[in-house]
Amino acid sequence: MSEFAAHLSDVFRHFGPIDVRRMFGGQGVFHQGLMFGLVIDDTLYLKADALSAAGFEALGLPRFTYTRQGRPTSLSYYQAPEGVFEDAAEAMRWARHAFEAALRGRPKQPAAAGRRKRAKAAPRPVRRPAPKPAPKPAPKPAPKPALKPALKPALKPALKPAPGCGPRPSPRAADPFSPEQVQTTMCRSIKTLFNFEPPATDEEVRAAALQFVRKLSGFNSPSQANRAAFDRAVDEVAASARGLIAALVTTADPRDREIEAQRARARSAARFGSAP
């Protein structure tokens, strides 16, 4: 499970308990056994139907689409608004809309009358006399205990890296949707901002600082008692990040935002079996 998917339990804590399960190259978000969300490439999509899709479209939120057998295919999931990650009340409201759409879309159960009719038509089982128990065999003499081998000193296990950021091996090398080799990753909800054209804006730097402070503190929305310390930390991290970006130097050409976005979409399409 990715860092982003694990963070959703905190995002929807006021809505209720959720379960994130791995499925077709991403993760499904479940509540009370019904899937109401989908996580693909650290992007959250929420369930919608004919009654709730207009709310997503009014905000200009895209529908989840992937390529199958050379043709684009859309599912009834829309990208979640940014307010879901900023406001606990907004997260609960959108989660309820998605869960209600999932309830309306589940298959109907058969009528009770039909079940009673089938139960009456079922034949009664035939009772048969219980078989006589077989005679118990004579107990065998207990074997002599073998000599225990000398205990070898156990090797101390190697220290494991802390979960989250840091190098990690691929969980399934044969899985086409998993990394093919060991790679070094950072907290995946914080994106690279250095060496882009046009440069990263102050809003993007502050958004990254906000995600960093949330990760360290464990608070999505701090209490009133912690608000001043939380906001001060965001300001200080944002200022340090701006100074870092301004001080870094590189001989590589700046990365174009549109080209990077196209590459990300191509990687997403490759995960769903697009035509070569």
XYZ file of N, CA and C in Angstrom:
828
model
N 0.857 -1.190 0.000
C 0.000 0.000 0.000
C 0.888 1.234 0.000
N 0.583 2.239 -0.832
C 1.386 3.440 -0.917
C 1.144 4.331 0.283
N 2.058 5.310 0.495
C 1.911 6.285 1.563
C 0.612 7.074 1.390
N 0.301 7.419 0.128
C -0.916 8.198 -0.132
C -2.155 7.419 0.272
N -2.232 6.120 -0.115
C -3.402 5.307 0.229
C -3.524 5.139 1.739
N -2.394 4.971 2.440
C -2.450 4.828 3.889
C -2.931 6.108 4.559
N -2.668 7.263 3.934
C -3.091 8.552 4.497
C -4.606 8.743 4.427
N -5.301 7.990 3.576
C -6.746 8.174 3.411
C -7.524 7.818 4.675
N -7.003 6.919 5.494
C -7.702 6.591 6.743
C -7.819 7.815 7.637
N -6.794 8.672 7.599
C -6.855 9.915 8.385
C -7.754 10.943 7.709
N -7.733 10.979 6.365
C -8.569 11.943 5.642
C -10.049 11.684 5.910
N -10.475 10.399 5.916
C -11.885 10.060 6.082
C -12.211 9.578 7.499
N -11.444 10.036 8.483
C -11.652 9.533 9.841
C -13.020 9.942 10.395
N -13.571 11.091 9.979
C -14.885 11.503 10.459
C -16.011 10.805 9.693
N -15.720 10.248 8.529
C -16.740 9.524 7.763
C -16.954 8.127 8.317
N -15.891 7.472 8.710
C -16.005 6.117 9.242
C -14.810 5.273 8.836
N -14.725 4.052 9.341
C -13.584 3.187 9.000
C -13.603 2.794 7.527
N -12.427 2.795 6.903
C -12.293 2.401 5.511
C -11.268 1.284 5.404
N -11.325 0.594 4.267
C -10.409 -0.520 3.989
C -9.847 -0.298 2.592
N -8.516 -0.231 2.461
C -7.864 -0.014 1.174
C -7.304 -1.348 0.700
N -7.762 -1.813 -0.473
C -7.343 -3.110 -1.007
C -6.701 -2.920 -2.375
N -5.648 -3.718 -2.646
C -4.948 -3.662 -3.921
C -5.799 -4.310 -5.018
N -5.918 -3.649 -6.167
C -6.697 -4.194 -7.276
C -6.308 -3.491 -8.575
N -6.227 -4.271 -9.663
C -5.879 -3.874 -11.030
C -4.959 -2.651 -11.096
N -3.773 -2.788 -10.523
C -2.767 -1.755 -10.647
C -2.944 -0.568 -9.747
N -3.957 -0.555 -8.895
C -4.193 0.542 -7.971
C -4.730 0.003 -6.666
N -5.504 0.816 -5.960
C -6.132 0.400 -4.715
C -7.593 0.830 -4.711
N -8.460 -0.056 -4.208
C -9.859 0.279 -4.019
C -10.097 0.695 -2.585
N -10.954 1.704 -2.390
C -11.289 2.225 -1.058
C -12.694 1.747 -0.713
N -12.829 0.966 0.372
C -14.085 0.315 0.742
C -14.584 0.847 2.085
N -15.917 0.874 2.219
C -16.577 1.186 3.490
C -17.782 0.271 3.607
N -17.838 -0.510 4.693
C -18.916 -1.473 4.918
C -19.050 -2.435 3.736
N -17.922 -2.847 3.164
C -17.910 -3.827 2.094
C -18.201 -3.275 0.721
N -18.474 -1.978 0.572
C -18.766 -1.373 -0.729
C -17.612 -0.471 -1.144
N -17.210 -0.569 -2.404
C -16.125 0.252 -2.937
C -16.686 1.608 -3.356
N -16.169 2.685 -2.728
C -16.637 4.020 -3.071
C -15.503 4.921 -3.555
N -14.270 4.406 -3.608
C -13.146 5.200 -4.064
C -12.118 4.347 -4.773
N -11.252 5.015 -5.544
C -10.222 4.340 -6.331
C -8.975 5.205 -6.301
N -7.797 4.578 -6.039
C -6.526 5.293 -6.003
C -5.658 4.768 -7.134
N -5.291 5.667 -8.062
C -4.415 5.334 -9.185
C -3.313 6.382 -9.232
N -2.035 5.949 -9.174
C -0.904 6.868 -9.233
C -1.045 7.990 -8.207
N -1.418 7.644 -6.973
C -1.570 8.605 -5.880
C -2.591 9.690 -6.193
N -3.592 9.363 -6.991
C -4.717 10.260 -7.266
C -5.987 9.555 -6.816
N -6.821 10.253 -6.045
C -8.053 9.691 -5.508
C -9.218 9.997 -6.430
N -9.998 8.956 -6.790
C -11.225 9.102 -7.566
C -12.383 8.579 -6.714
N -13.530 9.265 -6.775
C -14.689 8.905 -5.976
C -15.816 8.409 -6.868
N -16.625 7.476 -6.334
C -17.738 6.879 -7.055
C -18.811 7.926 -7.358
N -19.407 7.862 -8.553
C -20.476 8.778 -8.946
C -21.472 8.017 -9.809
N -22.685 8.562 -9.914
C -23.695 8.013 -10.808
C -24.461 9.178 -11.427
N -25.604 8.873 -12.049
C -26.343 9.911 -12.746
C -26.821 11.014 -11.818
N -27.001 10.712 -10.529
C -27.493 11.714 -9.587
C -26.380 12.611 -9.045
N -25.151 12.108 -8.985
C -24.081 12.871 -8.342
C -22.984 13.321 -9.293
N -22.990 12.862 -10.555
C -21.904 13.215 -11.475
C -21.879 14.710 -11.769
N -23.049 15.366 -11.748
C -23.094 16.791 -12.077
C -22.266 17.614 -11.095
N -22.198 17.206 -9.821
C -21.403 17.941 -8.845
C -19.920 17.925 -9.179
N -19.396 16.808 -9.695
C -17.994 16.742 -10.092
C -17.761 17.560 -11.362
N -18.667 17.429 -12.321
C -18.490 18.126 -13.592
C -18.579 19.637 -13.420
N -19.382 20.107 -12.465
C -19.483 21.544 -12.228
C -18.158 22.123 -11.746
N -17.344 21.323 -11.078
C -16.029 21.768 -10.606
C -14.922 21.494 -11.625
N -15.280 20.936 -12.792
C -14.282 20.637 -13.817
C -13.380 19.473 -13.475
N -13.863 18.549 -12.650
C -13.044 17.402 -12.227
C -13.118 16.306 -13.285
N -11.984 15.745 -13.709
C -11.989 14.741 -14.783
C -12.502 13.389 -14.316
N -13.033 12.643 -15.280
C -13.487 11.277 -15.034
C -12.338 10.310 -15.250
N -12.303 9.237 -14.474
C -11.224 8.260 -14.609
C -11.377 7.496 -15.930
N -10.339 7.549 -16.756
C -10.345 6.924 -18.077
C -9.025 6.195 -18.276
N -9.087 4.999 -18.870
C -7.883 4.270 -19.216
C -8.075 3.625 -20.580
N -6.978 3.154 -21.166
C -7.020 2.562 -22.507
C -7.097 1.050 -22.407
N -8.078 0.463 -23.107
C -8.267 -0.985 -23.126
C -8.441 -1.442 -24.560
N -7.520 -2.318 -24.998
C -7.528 -2.835 -26.363
C -7.541 -1.703 -27.383
N -6.731 -0.659 -27.097
C -6.590 0.444 -28.031
C -7.704 1.472 -27.987
N -8.674 1.302 -27.107
C -9.784 2.253 -27.044
C -9.901 2.810 -25.627
N -10.191 4.118 -25.485
C -10.361 4.699 -24.142
C -11.633 4.176 -23.484
N -11.521 3.835 -22.217
C -12.648 3.317 -21.435
C -12.780 4.142 -20.161
N -14.003 4.575 -19.847
C -14.252 5.393 -18.665
C -15.023 4.591 -17.625
N -14.709 4.842 -16.359
C -15.433 4.263 -15.239
C -16.200 5.367 -14.518
N -17.172 4.973 -13.724
C -18.023 5.941 -13.028
C -17.335 6.457 -11.767
N -16.104 6.961 -11.940
C -15.333 7.556 -10.855
C -14.762 8.890 -11.333
N -14.809 9.908 -10.479
C -14.294 11.234 -10.798
C -13.203 11.602 -9.786
N -12.253 12.432 -10.244
C -11.172 12.862 -9.361
C -11.747 13.653 -8.192
N -11.236 13.379 -6.992
C -11.731 14.038 -5.782
C -11.283 15.494 -5.744
N -12.115 16.405 -5.234
C -11.706 17.811 -5.115
C -10.560 17.962 -4.122
N -9.782 19.054 -4.288
C -8.668 19.308 -3.377
C -9.153 19.554 -1.949
N -10.386 20.072 -1.807
C -10.897 20.339 -0.478
C -11.035 19.106 0.385
N -11.085 17.929 -0.221
C -11.177 16.684 0.554
C -9.969 16.525 1.461
N -8.776 16.971 0.991
C -7.554 16.793 1.766
C -7.271 17.985 2.679
N -8.051 19.065 2.535
C -7.812 20.256 3.331
C -8.811 20.423 4.474
N -10.032 19.912 4.308
C -11.108 20.151 5.266
C -11.771 18.817 5.603
N -11.831 18.494 6.899
C -12.427 17.222 7.324
C -13.914 17.175 7.005
N -14.610 18.315 7.095
C -16.037 18.334 6.781
C -16.272 18.070 5.301
N -15.422 18.648 4.430
C -15.543 18.403 2.992
C -15.254 16.937 2.668
N -14.253 16.357 3.338
C -13.934 14.946 3.106
C -15.120 14.060 3.470
N -15.791 14.340 4.588
C -16.934 13.533 4.998
C -18.104 13.717 4.028
N -18.329 14.959 3.539
C -19.457 15.213 2.630
C -19.274 14.485 1.294
N -18.087 14.583 0.706
C -17.852 13.922 -0.580
C -17.818 12.403 -0.426
N -17.322 11.915 0.707
C -17.312 10.463 0.936
C -18.742 9.932 1.040
N -19.642 10.692 1.681
C -21.031 10.255 1.779
C -21.693 10.197 0.402
N -21.438 11.227 -0.451
C -21.998 11.210 -1.800
C -21.518 9.976 -2.574
N -20.212 9.671 -2.470
C -19.652 8.525 -3.192
C -20.220 7.215 -2.653
N -20.369 7.107 -1.325
C -20.891 5.871 -0.747
C -22.372 5.682 -1.109
N -23.146 6.773 -1.142
C -24.550 6.663 -1.544
C -24.673 6.231 -3.002
N -23.769 6.720 -3.867
C -23.767 6.264 -5.257
C -23.438 4.780 -5.349
N -22.509 4.309 -4.502
C -22.176 2.880 -4.483
C -23.367 2.051 -3.990
N -24.118 2.581 -3.004
C -25.307 1.867 -2.527
C -26.362 1.755 -3.619
N -26.556 2.851 -4.366
C -27.561 2.813 -5.436
C -27.144 1.888 -6.566
N -25.857 1.679 -6.751
C -25.391 0.866 -7.867
C -25.209 -0.603 -7.574
N -25.372 -1.019 -6.309
C -25.167 -2.433 -6.014
C -26.355 -3.250 -6.524
N -26.151 -4.539 -6.882
C -27.245 -5.371 -7.403
C -28.336 -5.605 -6.369
N -29.580 -5.662 -6.820
C -30.711 -5.871 -5.929
C -30.771 -7.322 -5.457
N -31.205 -7.505 -4.228
C -31.343 -8.843 -3.656
C -32.663 -9.464 -4.138
N -32.749 -10.798 -4.293
C -34.009 -11.435 -4.722
C -35.105 -11.235 -3.687
N -36.370 -11.235 -4.141
C -37.520 -11.017 -3.256
C -37.617 -12.129 -2.225
N -38.147 -11.754 -1.033
C -38.259 -12.741 0.047
C -39.223 -13.856 -0.315
N -40.318 -13.499 -1.071
C -41.291 -14.531 -1.457
C -40.652 -15.594 -2.336
N -39.768 -15.142 -3.263
C -39.089 -16.114 -4.126
C -38.188 -17.035 -3.338
N -37.530 -16.486 -2.312
C -36.660 -17.341 -1.494
C -37.472 -18.358 -0.708
N -38.643 -17.948 -0.165
C -39.467 -18.901 0.580
C -40.006 -19.988 -0.335
N -40.366 -19.616 -1.575
C -40.895 -20.604 -2.510
C -39.842 -21.645 -2.850
N -38.608 -21.179 -3.092
C -37.545 -22.143 -3.399
C -37.230 -23.010 -2.197
N -37.336 -22.441 -0.982
C -37.062 -23.226 0.218
C -38.103 -24.330 0.396
N -39.391 -24.040 0.067
C -40.429 -25.055 0.190
C -40.247 -26.164 -0.833
N -39.771 -25.815 -2.018
C -39.622 -26.827 -3.068
C -38.429 -27.749 -2.831
N -37.513 -27.358 -1.950
C -36.326 -28.178 -1.720
C -36.709 -29.488 -1.032
N -36.199 -30.621 -1.496
C -36.546 -31.913 -0.874
C -35.938 -32.033 0.514
N -36.652 -32.755 1.372
C -36.149 -32.974 2.720
C -35.022 -34.012 2.712
N -34.007 -33.777 3.500
C -32.912 -34.754 3.524
C -33.356 -36.072 4.159
N -32.833 -37.174 3.624
C -33.156 -38.514 4.123
C -32.247 -38.827 5.303
N -32.859 -39.191 6.412
C -32.089 -39.544 7.599
C -31.583 -40.973 7.508
N -30.344 -41.137 7.734
C -29.732 -42.463 7.690
C -29.170 -42.785 9.070
N -29.206 -44.074 9.434
C -28.655 -44.438 10.752
C -27.158 -44.169 10.823
N -26.740 -43.705 11.949
C -25.322 -43.403 12.130
C -24.505 -44.688 12.091
N -23.349 -44.704 11.428
C -22.521 -45.923 11.368
C -21.946 -46.245 12.740
N -21.726 -47.520 12.945
C -21.137 -47.953 14.203
C -19.683 -47.530 14.275
N -19.251 -47.107 15.437
C -17.840 -46.682 15.546
C -16.897 -47.876 15.402
N -15.799 -47.635 14.703
C -14.799 -48.695 14.505
C -14.064 -48.944 15.809
N -13.627 -50.175 16.039
C -12.886 -50.473 17.271
C -11.568 -49.700 17.325
N -11.234 -49.242 18.507
C -10.010 -48.472 18.674
C -8.795 -49.385 18.592
N -7.765 -49.001 17.823
C -6.544 -49.832 17.751
C -5.773 -49.757 19.062
N -5.015 -50.806 19.302
C -4.204 -50.849 20.520
C -3.159 -49.738 20.476
N -2.917 -49.069 21.571
C -1.924 -47.968 21.558
C -0.514 -48.497 21.326
N 0.217 -47.775 20.511
C 1.594 -48.138 20.217
C 2.501 -47.580 21.303
N 3.596 -48.318 21.587
C 4.541 -47.779 22.588
C 5.184 -46.485 22.100
N 5.350 -45.581 23.010
C 5.915 -44.280 22.650
C 7.371 -44.448 22.239
N 7.797 -43.816 21.140
C 9.208 -43.936 20.729
C 10.110 -43.185 21.693
N 11.344 -43.667 21.746
C 12.322 -43.010 22.602
C 12.674 -41.642 22.029
N 12.768 -40.668 22.893
C 13.093 -39.320 22.386
C 14.502 -39.260 21.829
N 14.626 -38.628 20.676
C 15.947 -38.483 20.062
C 16.740 -37.409 20.791
N 18.056 -37.561 20.704
C 18.925 -36.578 21.337
C 18.766 -35.228 20.642
N 18.628 -34.183 21.415
C 18.464 -32.848 20.837
C 19.808 -32.348 20.328
N 19.838 -31.769 19.127
C 21.117 -31.210 18.642
C 21.517 -30.003 19.466
N 22.800 -29.732 19.456
C 23.305 -28.567 20.186
C 22.729 -27.301 19.585
N 22.285 -26.415 20.465
C 21.689 -25.164 20.003
C 22.774 -24.260 19.433
N 22.498 -23.745 18.239
C 23.431 -22.810 17.616
C 23.007 -21.391 17.959
N 23.954 -20.526 18.163
C 23.572 -19.125 18.459
C 22.852 -18.528 17.263
N 21.713 -17.899 17.543
C 20.917 -17.296 16.464
C 21.590 -16.025 15.982
N 21.579 -15.873 14.677
C 22.139 -14.657 14.097
C 21.217 -13.488 14.366
N 21.773 -12.358 14.667
C 20.950 -11.175 14.891
C 20.366 -10.693 13.568
N 19.073 -10.430 13.544
C 18.487 -9.961 12.268
C 19.020 -8.591 11.919
N 19.164 -8.371 10.624
C 19.595 -7.056 10.156
C 18.519 -6.021 10.422
N 18.962 -4.810 10.713
C 17.997 -3.742 10.972
C 17.219 -3.434 9.706
N 15.926 -3.335 9.860
C 15.067 -3.030 8.715
C 14.835 -1.526 8.658
N 14.744 -0.970 7.443
C 14.468 0.466 7.352
C 13.068 0.757 7.837
N 12.880 1.964 8.336
C 11.552 2.383 8.789
C 10.602 2.421 7.617
N 9.310 2.076 7.840
C 8.348 2.092 6.722
C 8.159 3.508 6.210
N 7.828 3.609 4.925
C 7.563 4.931 4.346
C 8.640 5.284 3.363
N 9.388 6.404 3.648
C 10.396 6.902 2.724
C 11.649 6.052 2.824
N 12.452 6.011 1.734
C 13.693 5.272 1.733
C 13.684 4.198 0.680
N 14.826 3.520 0.437
C 14.883 2.478 -0.595
C 14.049 1.283 -0.211
N 13.400 0.695 -1.160
C 12.595 -0.504 -0.924
C 12.606 -1.371 -2.168
N 12.636 -2.709 -2.030
C 12.619 -3.598 -3.188
C 11.220 -3.730 -3.732
N 11.168 -4.192 -4.983
C 9.868 -4.421 -5.610
C 9.173 -5.598 -4.962
N 7.860 -5.493 -4.588
C 7.155 -6.618 -3.958
C 6.924 -7.779 -4.894
N 6.741 -7.513 -6.191
C 6.513 -8.594 -7.161
C 7.223 -8.218 -8.464
N 8.382 -8.888 -8.718
C 9.148 -8.535 -9.908
C 8.397 -8.861 -11.176
N 7.532 -9.913 -11.151
C 6.800 -10.307 -12.356
C 5.566 -9.471 -12.583
N 5.193 -8.638 -11.639
C 3.986 -7.813 -11.783
C 4.297 -6.638 -12.695
N 3.653 -6.467 -13.870
C 3.957 -5.346 -14.764
C 3.578 -4.016 -14.175
N 2.750 -4.000 -13.105
C 2.339 -2.732 -12.506
C 3.221 -2.351 -11.332
N 4.265 -3.164 -11.031
C 5.167 -2.870 -9.924
C 6.503 -2.422 -10.486
N 7.356 -1.689 -9.687
C 8.690 -1.300 -10.162
C 9.518 -2.531 -10.478
N 10.386 -2.431 -11.507
C 11.199 -3.572 -11.941
C 12.479 -3.697 -11.127
N 12.845 -2.698 -10.351
C 14.089 -2.759 -9.595
C 13.949 -1.926 -8.350
N 14.963 -2.045 -7.461
C 14.952 -1.260 -6.228
C 15.089 0.207 -6.594
N 14.274 1.075 -6.002
C 14.335 2.492 -6.299
C 14.217 3.266 -5.000
N 14.775 4.457 -4.978
C 14.712 5.330 -3.819
C 13.533 6.255 -3.987
N 12.635 6.267 -3.012
C 11.437 7.084 -3.113
C 11.361 8.014 -1.925
N 10.602 9.102 -2.087
C 10.297 9.992 -0.989
C 8.805 9.916 -0.748
N 8.291 10.669 0.209
C 6.863 10.688 0.467
C 6.150 11.075 -0.810
N 5.330 10.168 -1.375
C 4.839 10.306 -2.735
C 3.807 11.398 -2.896
N 3.269 11.943 -1.790
C 2.336 13.052 -1.918
C 3.051 14.385 -2.106
N 4.397 14.433 -1.981
C 5.186 15.635 -2.201
C 5.919 15.478 -3.533
N 5.676 16.367 -4.490
C 6.229 16.259 -5.824
C 7.523 17.069 -5.945
N 8.352 16.697 -6.938
C 9.579 17.430 -7.222
C 9.244 18.811 -7.784
N 9.892 19.858 -7.257
C 9.622 21.231 -7.678
C 10.852 21.911 -8.284
N 12.028 21.293 -8.219
C 13.253 21.920 -8.720
C 13.424 21.687 -10.215
N 13.961 22.705 -10.910
C 14.361 22.630 -12.320
C 13.163 22.398 -13.232
N 12.110 23.213 -13.054
C 10.948 23.176 -13.935
C 10.823 24.507 -14.669
N 10.258 24.455 -15.829
C 9.971 25.652 -16.607
C 8.502 25.630 -17.023
N 7.673 26.604 -16.558
C 8.048 27.721 -15.671
C 8.338 27.228 -14.256
N 9.048 28.031 -13.444
C 9.434 27.584 -12.092
C 8.223 27.332 -11.208
N 8.467 26.606 -10.113
C 7.396 26.314 -9.156
C 6.908 27.609 -8.514
N 5.595 27.694 -8.321
C 4.994 28.874 -7.716
C 5.051 28.788 -6.196
N 4.776 29.936 -5.539
C 4.742 29.942 -4.072
C 3.646 29.030 -3.537
N 2.516 28.938 -4.289
C 1.430 28.053 -3.846
C 1.861 26.598 -3.865
N 2.633 26.202 -4.897
C 3.096 24.815 -4.972
C 4.109 24.520 -3.859
N 4.995 25.477 -3.574
C 5.974 25.275 -2.504
C 5.271 25.160 -1.156
N 4.275 26.013 -0.908
C 3.558 25.952 0.366
C 2.733 24.666 0.474
N 2.146 24.204 -0.646
C 1.391 22.952 -0.609
C 2.301 21.780 -0.240
N 3.528 21.762 -0.793
C 4.478 20.699 -0.440
C 4.871 20.799 1.028
N 5.087 22.033 1.519
C 5.423 22.214 2.940
C 4.280 21.756 3.834
N 3.042 22.024 3.420
C 1.882 21.596 4.209
C 1.820 20.076 4.308
N 2.058 19.373 3.191
C 2.031 17.913 3.210
C 3.154 17.367 4.093
N 4.323 18.026 4.061
C 5.452 17.578 4.877
C 5.132 17.711 6.370
N 4.571 18.848 6.771
C 4.235 19.063 8.183
C 3.126 18.117 8.609
N 2.141 17.856 7.730
C 1.093 16.892 8.055
C 1.687 15.507 8.306
N 2.652 15.137 7.471
C 3.258 13.814 7.619
C 3.991 13.699 8.947
N 4.735 14.751 9.317
C 5.493 14.706 10.561
C 4.580 14.723 11.784
N 3.545 15.582 11.750
C 2.686 15.739 12.922
C 1.598 14.683 13.021
N 1.209 14.100 11.882
C 0.103 13.152 11.888
C -1.258 13.821 11.912
N -1.304 15.155 11.758
C -2.561 15.891 11.763
C -2.898 16.325 10.350
N -4.104 16.012 9.900
C -4.600 16.565 8.640
C -5.129 17.974 8.861
N -5.826 18.186 9.977
C -6.314 19.505 10.375
C -6.081 19.622 11.876
N -5.084 20.425 12.325
C -4.727 20.459 13.751
C -5.829 21.077 14.593
N -5.807 20.792 15.870
C -6.744 21.379 16.807
C -6.388 22.840 17.052
N -7.273 23.537 17.759
C -7.034 24.950 18.042
C -5.768 25.134 18.886
N -5.523 24.188 19.792
C -4.336 24.298 20.643
C -3.041 24.149 19.859
N -3.074 23.369 18.748
C -1.870 23.124 17.950
C -1.808 23.972 16.681
N -2.810 24.805 16.436
C -2.881 25.542 15.173
C -1.699 26.482 14.982
N -1.316 27.244 16.025
C -0.233 28.216 15.878
C 1.089 27.516 15.560
N 1.414 26.437 16.294
C 2.663 25.712 16.028
C 2.636 25.062 14.658
N 1.473 24.538 14.255
C 1.344 23.879 12.949
C 1.580 24.892 11.822
N 0.908 26.063 11.891
C 1.048 27.077 10.832
C 2.461 27.640 10.800
N 3.069 27.825 11.981
C 4.443 28.341 12.018
C 5.405 27.360 11.355
N 5.190 26.059 11.583
C 6.056 25.050 10.956
C 5.891 25.059 9.440
N 4.651 25.219 8.958
C 4.426 25.268 7.505
C 5.152 26.462 6.896
N 5.079 27.647 7.565
C 5.766 28.837 7.054
C 7.278 28.625 7.007
N 7.837 28.025 8.076
C 9.289 27.834 8.119
C 9.757 26.818 7.077
N 9.008 25.730 6.916
C 9.390 24.728 5.899
C 9.268 25.316 4.500
N 8.223 26.098 4.260
C 8.055 26.721 2.943
C 9.202 27.686 2.655
N 9.604 28.488 3.658
C 10.724 29.408 3.450
C 12.023 28.652 3.175
N 12.265 27.579 3.910
C 13.470 26.768 3.667
C 13.442 26.132 2.284
N 12.254 25.680 1.862
C 12.135 25.049 0.545
C 12.402 26.062 -0.560
N 11.888 27.300 -0.418
C 12.159 28.323 -1.433
C 13.653 28.624 -1.510
N 14.317 28.730 -0.346
C 15.747 28.977 -0.351
C 16.536 27.836 -0.976
N 16.089 26.597 -0.720
C 16.765 25.435 -1.312
C 16.635 25.441 -2.828
N 15.412 25.656 -3.322
C 15.195 25.655 -4.780
C 15.999 26.759 -5.445
N 16.078 27.930 -4.790
C 16.825 29.043 -5.366
C 18.330 28.788 -5.359
N 18.827 28.009 -4.378
C 20.273 27.797 -4.254
C 20.786 26.621 -5.085
N 19.913 25.679 -5.427
C 20.360 24.506 -6.177
C 20.774 24.888 -7.599
N 21.781 24.205 -8.121
C 22.256 24.427 -9.492
C 22.326 23.085 -10.201
N 22.177 23.120 -11.514
C 22.240 21.897 -12.329
C 22.591 22.277 -13.753
N 23.234 21.361 -14.456
C 23.538 21.572 -15.868
C 22.461 20.988 -16.774
N 21.489 20.300 -16.186
C 20.411 19.711 -17.000
C 19.445 20.802 -17.455
N 18.827 20.550 -18.607
C 17.826 21.481 -19.114
C 16.594 21.452 -18.222
N 15.922 22.603 -18.063
C 14.687 22.609 -17.250
C 13.636 21.673 -17.836
N 12.884 21.029 -16.957
C 11.828 20.117 -17.378
C 10.548 20.886 -17.660
N 9.956 20.573 -18.821
C 8.709 21.241 -19.212
C 7.528 20.590 -18.502
N 6.653 21.410 -17.909
C 5.533 20.876 -17.137
C 4.601 20.027 -18.009
N 4.311 20.508 -19.226
C 3.371 19.786 -20.093
C 3.939 18.440 -20.516
N 5.248 18.410 -20.817
C 5.882 17.143 -21.225
C 5.854 16.151 -20.067
N 6.153 16.616 -18.843
C 6.116 15.732 -17.684
C 4.708 15.214 -17.430
N 3.697 16.061 -17.637
C 2.316 15.622 -17.459
C 1.939 14.560 -18.487
N 2.402 14.734 -19.751
C 2.122 13.729 -20.786
C 2.792 12.399 -20.448
N 4.019 12.454 -19.933
C 4.700 11.213 -19.547
C 3.958 10.504 -18.421
N 3.453 11.281 -17.472
C 2.691 10.670 -16.371
C 1.425 9.995 -16.890
N 0.741 10.654 -17.833
C -0.464 10.032 -18.403
C -0.113 8.776 -19.199
N 1.037 8.794 -19.895
C 1.445 7.610 -20.657
C 1.753 6.440 -19.722
N 2.421 6.730 -18.575
C 2.685 5.659 -17.618
C 1.396 5.094 -17.049
N 0.432 5.963 -16.806
C -0.850 5.493 -16.289
C -1.563 4.620 -17.314
N -1.486 5.034 -18.603
C -2.149 4.236 -19.643
C -1.469 2.878 -19.812
N -0.136 2.831 -19.653
C 0.570 1.561 -19.791
C 0.188 0.560 -18.721
N -0.229 1.053 -17.558
C -0.623 0.146 -16.471
C -1.898 -0.614 -16.786
N -2.700 -0.132 -17.739
C -3.991 -0.756 -18.013
C -4.018 -1.468 -19.371
N -2.859 -1.889 -19.861
C -2.816 -2.750 -21.037
C -3.122 -2.025 -22.328
N -2.606 -0.789 -22.509
C -2.830 -0.087 -23.775
C -2.067 -0.780 -24.884
N -2.515 -0.559 -26.105
C -1.895 -1.211 -27.265
C -0.471 -0.728 -27.446
N 0.516 -1.573 -27.782
C 1.907 -1.147 -27.929
C 2.080 -0.268 -29.150
